[in-house]
């Protein structure tokens, strides 16, 4: 019987801890006598045949590194059925029996199409700083991104207090409230604006003035990036022109996606990479490694293809209550 041959790729935005998942996949595969190939630059690289055989040293000294050694991309070509026909032909020509995809809900939708249209075995590992995939309580990278943002906001608070200033601090989250809410609660922000919130400028001003009336020296408003990064500048303009309130803007941007993964991200990614390979050996696909009730386990791929902002939305009330 021929040796089982698995491939893996990262897709969508990178996230700290992806390298830990890659390492765990490669080492578990090799431990079990499987052949393993890394595909560079996600689905786009797959279509270009960017295949690299992986051995123990390909994943040496990467556990502490942010980003992804396989690199990543978003591929419009793969989103079309013809692109996926080509992808499956390429995978089969390489003798690959199964594909592991590390990414977000968009990447999982691509994997699901490979299974639905071609019955190509796929297993997903959730990796995105947004923590917004259905079917899992956690996605690799979230805690590290939150920690990075908290550190930045704490520094901004120092200078905001010294100068008695208001800051709008914009964090990532095109459609996800998770980073904004957790950072807002953990930094004692005076206000948290979610990605699709219609901005209530009057409320922002009232909240700040109420704080000032009881001697507060600084205000931090956490703004989730929303569909277009930089929305804080528009809010700043309205606050100035309509309410004569000066606010400074700090956009944290991609600094939140880089950096060395924290222990939780390393630990969960290691468990997920290990489980993904075991799952393939047991021919249990299409599945996704998820966190449920705090434990790493499996869900069906079908359950993990939606964007889910509900994991964190329950903390909106907490953020509001603690910021009075
Ligand atoms: O990785 C998720 C995410 O960081 C979103 O929160 C953000 O809106 C988006 O990616 C920006 O990504 P890019 O720079 O790749 O367009």
XYZ file of C-alpha atoms and ligand atoms in Angstrom:
340
model
C 0.000 0.000 0.000
C 1.321 3.484 -0.845
C 2.269 5.900 1.969
C -0.392 8.443 2.846
C 0.629 11.872 1.544
C -0.864 15.028 3.047
C -0.448 18.665 2.050
C -1.039 21.820 4.048
C -1.461 25.503 3.296
C -2.332 28.771 5.033
C -4.968 31.032 3.538
C -6.407 34.496 4.312
C -4.849 36.826 6.881
C -1.859 35.474 8.787
C -2.105 34.976 12.551
C 0.443 34.379 15.320
C 0.529 30.647 16.047
C 0.107 29.468 12.449
C 3.733 28.297 12.518
C 3.027 26.218 15.635
C 0.177 24.508 13.777
C 2.398 23.877 10.722
C 5.091 22.409 12.976
C 2.596 20.141 14.742
C 1.137 18.904 11.438
C 4.560 18.142 9.956
C 5.935 16.456 13.073
C 2.792 14.369 13.704
C 2.746 13.285 10.057
C 6.423 12.304 10.110
C 6.057 10.570 13.484
C 3.363 8.393 11.902
C 5.332 7.676 8.737
C 3.271 9.939 6.469
C 4.644 12.076 3.661
C 3.932 15.800 4.046
C 4.118 18.675 1.576
C 3.847 22.386 2.341
C 2.084 24.549 -0.232
C 3.320 28.141 -0.389
C 0.993 31.177 -0.640
C -2.326 29.443 -0.031
C -4.730 28.446 -2.786
C -2.936 30.788 -5.218
C 0.302 28.861 -4.670
C -1.549 25.563 -5.028
C -2.708 26.634 -8.492
C 0.865 27.562 -9.396
C 2.233 24.251 -8.079
C 4.325 25.818 -5.289
C 4.912 22.522 -3.465
C 7.697 21.949 -0.939
C 8.436 18.581 0.686
C 8.605 19.058 4.479
C 10.984 17.283 6.846
C 11.804 17.682 10.538
C 14.184 20.551 9.956
C 11.750 22.459 7.698
C 9.829 23.239 10.880
C 12.802 23.713 13.234
C 13.078 27.021 15.112
C 9.661 28.319 13.997
C 7.512 27.730 17.084
C 8.199 31.235 18.396
C 7.878 33.067 15.077
C 4.822 35.090 14.049
C 3.393 35.050 10.521
C 3.539 31.830 8.521
C 6.610 30.223 6.977
C 4.330 28.940 4.204
C 3.093 32.483 3.527
C -0.517 33.132 2.638
C -2.788 34.819 0.104
C -6.351 35.358 -1.019
C -7.028 33.708 -4.414
C -9.867 34.911 -6.681
C -9.045 32.123 -9.196
C -9.661 29.377 -6.632
C -13.046 30.903 -5.786
C -14.286 29.839 -9.262
C -15.296 26.189 -9.992
C -12.735 25.991 -12.846
C -10.005 27.013 -10.409
C -10.970 24.176 -8.090
C -11.007 21.615 -10.937
C -7.438 22.659 -11.705
C -6.487 22.531 -8.004
C -7.743 18.953 -7.589
C -5.942 17.845 -10.761
C -2.705 19.321 -9.402
C -3.145 17.726 -5.956
C -3.946 14.307 -7.451
C -1.034 14.514 -9.893
C 1.259 15.022 -6.871
C -0.200 11.897 -5.232
C -1.655 13.956 -2.372
C -4.474 12.200 -0.493
C -5.663 14.992 1.811
C -5.302 18.728 2.361
C -5.088 20.659 5.642
C -6.176 24.300 5.395
C -5.189 26.777 8.126
C -7.308 29.926 7.846
C -10.648 31.633 8.415
C -14.222 31.076 7.271
C -13.456 32.146 3.681
C -10.647 29.595 3.469
C -12.952 26.918 4.894
C -15.580 27.720 2.267
C -12.925 27.020 -0.371
C -12.083 23.719 1.355
C -15.755 22.800 1.550
C -16.133 23.371 -2.189
C -13.191 20.993 -2.813
C -15.022 18.336 -0.829
C -18.530 19.035 -2.187
C -17.474 19.215 -5.827
C -14.628 16.683 -5.919
C -14.806 14.676 -2.647
C -11.220 15.744 -2.019
C -10.445 15.019 1.678
C -9.976 18.255 3.651
C -9.453 19.199 7.303
C -9.481 22.786 8.575
C -7.526 24.438 11.388
C -9.034 27.815 12.423
C -6.392 30.543 12.198
C -7.380 34.213 12.283
C -6.913 36.995 14.807
C -10.618 37.842 14.387
C -11.975 34.859 16.393
C -15.130 34.890 14.297
C -15.645 31.419 12.817
C -18.816 29.469 13.506
C -18.413 26.125 15.285
C -15.394 27.101 17.398
C -14.901 29.136 20.555
C -11.364 30.044 19.507
C -9.220 30.743 16.467
C -5.417 30.669 16.557
C -3.864 34.136 16.927
C -6.650 35.933 18.765
C -5.085 36.092 22.238
C -1.731 37.269 20.895
C -3.404 40.018 18.828
C -5.445 41.125 21.845
C -2.345 41.197 24.053
C -0.485 43.316 21.471
C -3.391 45.765 21.284
C -3.725 45.961 25.082
C -0.052 46.785 25.448
C -0.417 49.570 22.881
C -3.551 51.001 24.512
C -1.900 50.965 27.951
C 0.933 53.046 26.504
C -1.512 55.418 24.863
C -3.340 55.738 28.189
C -0.109 56.946 29.828
C 0.254 59.847 27.436
C -3.513 60.483 27.264
C -3.577 60.885 31.043
C -0.478 63.095 31.124
C -2.013 65.501 28.613
C -5.663 65.039 29.622
C -6.546 63.898 26.102
C -9.142 61.788 24.344
C -7.911 59.066 21.982
C -9.717 57.071 19.339
C -7.755 53.807 19.121
C -8.659 51.770 16.048
C -8.209 48.001 16.293
C -8.648 45.303 13.634
C -11.949 43.626 12.877
C -13.530 44.183 9.499
C -16.616 42.240 10.544
C -15.583 41.037 13.960
C -16.203 42.699 17.329
C -14.023 40.285 19.288
C -10.758 42.246 19.459
C -12.506 45.576 20.120
C -14.625 44.188 22.950
C -11.904 42.240 24.700
C -9.412 45.104 24.404
C -12.090 47.587 25.499
C -12.917 45.609 28.641
C -9.270 44.898 29.457
C -8.077 48.501 29.087
C -11.009 50.175 30.838
C -12.002 52.010 27.657
C -14.664 54.673 28.026
C -16.420 53.485 24.853
C -16.210 50.612 22.357
C -17.497 51.048 18.799
C -18.239 47.791 16.971
C -17.579 47.273 13.225
C -21.093 47.932 11.988
C -22.206 50.373 14.700
C -23.784 53.578 13.508
C -21.662 56.060 15.438
C -23.554 58.027 18.081
C -21.290 61.070 18.409
C -23.545 62.739 20.949
C -23.221 59.735 23.259
C -19.420 59.735 22.923
C -19.331 63.417 23.890
C -21.798 62.938 26.778
C -19.776 60.011 28.154
C -16.534 61.981 28.016
C -18.057 65.035 29.659
C -19.618 62.956 32.410
C -16.198 61.490 33.146
C -14.519 64.879 33.118
C -17.130 66.257 35.504
C -15.980 63.734 38.085
C -12.298 64.451 37.499
C -11.318 61.998 34.767
C -8.186 63.107 32.959
C -8.290 60.929 29.843
C -10.656 58.974 27.616
C -9.975 56.003 25.384
C -12.481 55.001 22.724
C -11.806 51.665 21.051
C -12.992 51.696 17.433
C -13.283 48.406 15.532
C -11.947 48.991 12.025
C -15.152 47.939 10.235
C -15.439 47.627 6.441
C -12.985 50.459 5.707
C -9.865 50.925 7.828
C -9.350 54.500 9.029
C -12.969 55.247 10.008
C -11.624 56.892 13.181
C -10.570 59.941 11.159
C -14.177 60.582 10.117
C -15.320 60.241 13.745
C -12.539 62.626 14.823
C -13.693 65.177 12.216
C -17.322 65.121 13.364
C -16.331 65.351 17.039
C -14.228 68.417 16.244
C -16.542 70.201 13.822
C -19.888 69.506 15.441
C -19.022 69.152 19.124
C -15.735 71.115 19.444
C -14.151 68.037 21.005
C -10.499 67.336 20.228
C -9.637 63.655 19.902
C -6.390 62.059 18.756
C -6.377 59.036 16.475
C -4.100 55.977 16.833
C -4.585 53.191 14.293
C -2.919 49.991 15.480
C -3.252 48.210 12.105
C -1.141 45.222 11.135
C 1.031 45.454 14.229
C -1.778 43.319 15.726
C -1.191 40.497 13.241
C 2.551 40.106 13.774
C 4.684 39.025 16.681
C 5.628 35.965 18.642
C 2.606 33.832 19.641
C 1.628 33.678 23.297
C 1.498 30.390 25.203
C -2.227 29.785 24.585
C -1.824 30.208 20.836
C 1.200 27.896 20.775
C -0.551 25.276 22.887
C -3.879 25.279 21.038
C -2.174 25.375 17.613
C 0.034 22.433 18.597
C -2.985 20.405 19.692
C -4.944 21.324 16.574
C -2.107 20.419 14.189
C -1.682 17.074 15.925
C -5.427 16.326 15.863
C -5.755 17.339 12.197
C -3.274 14.641 11.120
C -4.833 11.981 13.360
C -8.212 12.824 11.868
C -6.915 12.323 8.357
C -5.359 8.982 9.328
C -8.784 7.937 10.633
C -10.343 9.170 7.362
C -12.685 11.416 9.344
C -13.300 14.290 6.935
C -14.371 16.923 6.059
C -13.774 18.207 9.578
C -12.284 21.158 11.453
C -10.280 21.141 14.680
C -12.147 23.442 17.064
C -12.314 24.520 20.696
C -15.552 23.495 22.415
C -16.122 23.937 26.144
C -12.467 24.917 26.413
C -11.135 21.695 24.844
C -9.644 20.998 21.415
C -11.939 18.641 19.526
C -13.560 18.172 16.099
C -16.537 19.715 14.315
C -17.898 19.115 10.837
C -16.590 21.463 8.148
C -20.206 22.388 7.412
C -20.501 23.860 10.931
C -17.440 26.073 10.508
C -18.048 27.957 7.270
C -20.001 30.932 8.612
C -18.710 34.229 9.934
C -19.720 34.306 13.581
C -19.539 37.485 15.596
C -21.671 36.044 18.376
C -18.811 34.591 20.437
C -18.012 37.983 21.881
C -21.085 40.102 21.394
C -22.327 39.054 24.848
C -19.508 41.159 26.321
C -20.888 44.393 24.895
C -23.045 44.831 27.994
C -20.022 44.252 30.244
C -17.987 46.879 28.368
C -20.866 49.367 28.646
C -21.500 48.716 32.339
C -17.862 49.013 33.382
C -17.279 52.208 31.416
C -19.854 54.433 33.171
O -6.919 38.864 9.609
C -8.170 39.446 9.835
C -8.103 40.903 9.522
O -7.061 41.365 10.293
C -9.303 41.775 9.753
O -9.617 42.097 11.045
C -8.956 42.977 8.955
O -10.036 43.742 8.679
C -8.324 42.369 7.741
O -7.778 41.120 8.178
C -7.324 43.177 7.025
O -6.584 42.332 6.234
P -5.726 42.663 4.952
O -4.674 43.589 5.342
O -5.180 41.339 4.605
O -6.671 43.211 3.975
